[in-house]
XYZ file of C-alpha atoms in Angstrom:
204
model
C -5.681 6.274 34.343
C -4.400 2.781 34.334
C -3.415 1.521 37.785
C -1.604 -1.594 36.544
C 2.073 -1.125 37.262
C 1.520 2.210 38.887
C 4.456 3.349 41.045
C 2.980 6.651 42.101
C 1.454 9.995 41.212
C 3.464 13.156 41.733
C 2.423 16.753 41.568
C 2.714 16.776 37.724
C 3.437 13.332 36.368
C 2.358 9.679 36.863
C 4.953 6.954 37.031
C 4.464 3.314 35.927
C 6.790 0.331 35.640
C 7.787 -0.702 32.139
C 10.500 -2.130 29.916
C 12.585 -1.083 26.994
C 14.035 -3.120 24.165
C 16.004 -1.418 21.408
C 16.660 -3.056 18.092
C 20.127 -1.564 18.092
C 21.016 -1.306 21.768
C 23.845 0.818 22.960
C 26.771 -0.769 24.856
C 25.857 0.931 28.143
C 22.971 2.984 29.512
C 19.237 2.851 29.036
C 18.211 0.089 26.703
C 21.564 -1.680 26.660
C 19.878 -4.908 27.616
C 16.772 -6.531 26.450
C 13.576 -5.957 28.483
C 15.504 -3.157 30.350
C 13.266 -2.239 33.353
C 12.360 1.445 33.304
C 9.998 3.975 34.820
C 7.463 5.373 32.389
C 6.399 8.881 33.150
C 3.646 11.021 31.684
C 2.453 14.517 32.610
C -1.130 15.089 33.763
C -3.527 17.733 34.924
C -5.842 17.568 37.788
C -9.615 17.503 37.091
C -11.653 18.646 40.076
C -15.305 17.819 40.273
C -16.216 21.384 41.144
C -14.956 24.839 40.388
C -12.844 24.709 43.566
C -9.217 23.698 42.922
C -8.764 21.507 45.955
C -9.877 18.225 47.333
C -10.210 14.872 45.510
C -9.496 14.965 41.793
C -9.166 12.778 38.745
C -6.101 12.400 36.533
C -6.586 14.268 33.208
C -4.548 13.400 30.228
C -3.127 16.214 28.042
C -3.626 16.115 24.326
C -0.572 15.116 22.329
C -0.023 18.704 21.091
C 0.147 19.944 24.753
C 1.964 16.906 26.106
C 4.861 16.866 23.716
C 6.325 20.327 24.648
C 6.211 19.391 28.272
C 8.052 16.069 27.738
C 10.655 17.666 25.484
C 11.177 20.386 28.043
C 11.787 17.827 30.776
C 14.145 15.874 28.557
C 16.038 19.068 27.690
C 16.376 19.947 31.455
C 17.909 16.514 32.095
C 20.279 16.970 29.157
C 21.509 20.350 30.537
C 21.685 19.061 34.081
C 24.058 16.298 32.898
C 26.136 18.916 31.172
C 26.398 21.007 34.347
C 27.373 17.850 36.263
C 30.177 17.124 33.781
C 31.266 20.794 34.051
C 31.600 20.373 37.867
C 33.640 17.120 37.629
C 35.935 18.738 34.972
C 36.576 21.501 37.483
C 37.329 19.076 40.219
C 39.587 16.920 38.107
C 41.501 20.000 36.890
C 41.826 21.226 40.478
C 43.194 17.932 41.672
C 45.562 17.600 38.759
C 47.029 21.085 39.359
C 47.464 20.538 43.166
C 50.617 19.234 44.670
C 48.670 17.049 47.121
C 45.559 14.938 46.696
C 42.483 16.045 48.611
C 42.178 14.670 52.227
C 38.813 13.136 51.341
C 37.122 10.972 48.704
C 35.245 12.909 45.957
C 31.735 11.464 45.694
C 30.824 10.030 42.331
C 27.212 10.778 41.483
C 25.104 10.677 38.215
C 21.661 11.457 37.057
C 19.356 8.665 36.036
C 19.512 7.670 32.405
C 16.472 8.972 30.552
C 14.962 9.456 27.051
C 11.847 10.083 25.206
C 9.721 7.301 23.653
C 7.589 8.476 20.743
C 4.913 5.980 19.707
C 3.696 5.933 16.005
C 0.857 4.212 14.312
C 2.150 1.137 12.399
C -0.929 0.821 10.368
C -4.336 2.505 9.760
C -6.161 0.339 12.255
C -8.693 2.995 13.002
C -10.593 5.401 10.838
C -8.850 8.841 10.567
C -5.352 7.531 11.647
C -2.384 7.612 9.190
C 0.441 5.164 9.181
C 3.555 6.803 10.663
C 1.558 9.350 12.693
C 2.458 9.864 16.298
C -0.202 8.981 18.852
C 1.598 8.965 22.205
C 4.771 10.023 24.003
C 6.454 8.992 27.236
C 9.482 9.907 29.413
C 11.473 6.812 30.201
C 13.806 6.875 33.119
C 16.297 4.416 34.705
C 14.565 2.397 37.411
C 16.156 3.048 40.859
C 16.170 -0.233 42.765
C 14.785 0.041 46.352
C 14.155 3.713 45.631
C 11.286 4.123 48.076
C 13.300 2.735 50.914
C 16.495 4.713 50.575
C 15.416 7.715 48.632
C 16.679 11.058 50.131
C 16.115 14.725 49.425
C 19.477 16.490 49.957
C 18.729 20.113 49.040
C 15.500 21.925 48.590
C 14.944 23.885 45.401
C 14.367 27.080 47.389
C 17.361 26.870 49.681
C 21.064 26.480 49.187
C 21.659 24.795 52.517
C 21.572 21.008 53.087
C 18.275 19.643 54.273
C 20.036 17.001 56.348
C 21.492 17.519 59.731
C 25.223 16.958 60.224
C 24.810 13.582 61.883
C 22.235 12.306 59.267
C 23.110 9.632 56.773
C 23.900 11.299 53.488
C 25.046 14.701 54.951
C 28.425 14.271 53.222
C 26.554 14.133 49.844
C 24.451 17.042 50.769
C 27.555 19.138 51.481
C 29.056 18.004 48.120
C 25.920 19.162 46.270
C 26.086 22.545 47.930
C 29.700 22.805 46.709
C 28.572 21.675 43.166
C 25.891 24.407 43.094
C 28.520 27.026 43.957
C 30.868 25.809 41.127
C 28.037 25.744 38.632
C 26.819 29.226 39.659
C 30.277 30.743 39.326
C 31.408 28.880 36.187
C 28.177 29.764 34.250
C 28.574 33.387 35.406
C 25.478 33.295 37.649
C 23.324 31.851 34.864
C 22.448 28.392 36.122
C 22.887 25.726 38.765
C 21.249 22.466 39.618
C 18.768 22.571 42.488
C 16.514 20.118 44.225
C 19.042 17.379 44.674
C 17.412 14.070 45.543
C 18.181 10.392 45.075
C 19.931 7.482 46.734
C 23.323 5.950 47.337
C 24.199 2.515 45.910
C 26.830 1.948 48.548
């Protein structure tokens, strides 16, 4: 595994610093500026030196055939999570519009990190056995959160519907809002889906 630009190693993915430049950049979002700083993520599996599945391990890289479905699944989850978030804000906006009085508090404005898949193709047959235009690598690119290590918070655990933070902790108001969002999503999807494991940071 390359250690240059390594941000960290999670339970299932490695994260490196990187940059993205698109030939036809969008007006906003990921890739809207040249050399857009991003986080480059890639799934891995743990390779233990013995049959025991514990202790020190090496980072094992999946084959492209095994890696692609994992990356597409992650990207698809992010897509549906954004849709559920939009569903929640639509519910909030409709409730406020139909009420005779505005809410006695400020509704938090949150968003998921911008993300997308980067698929790398051979530009020429530089090695024997490779075909021009064939895919040779794939990565998940995510928006880089500035100062993420210093202010990153976990608001709700994925196995519990209650806030992880105490009432006097910084970010507790966000945690309560995320609990409310889960309730709306669960009801509006007829108990089919809701977003869990809320974590992130505030830019305020």
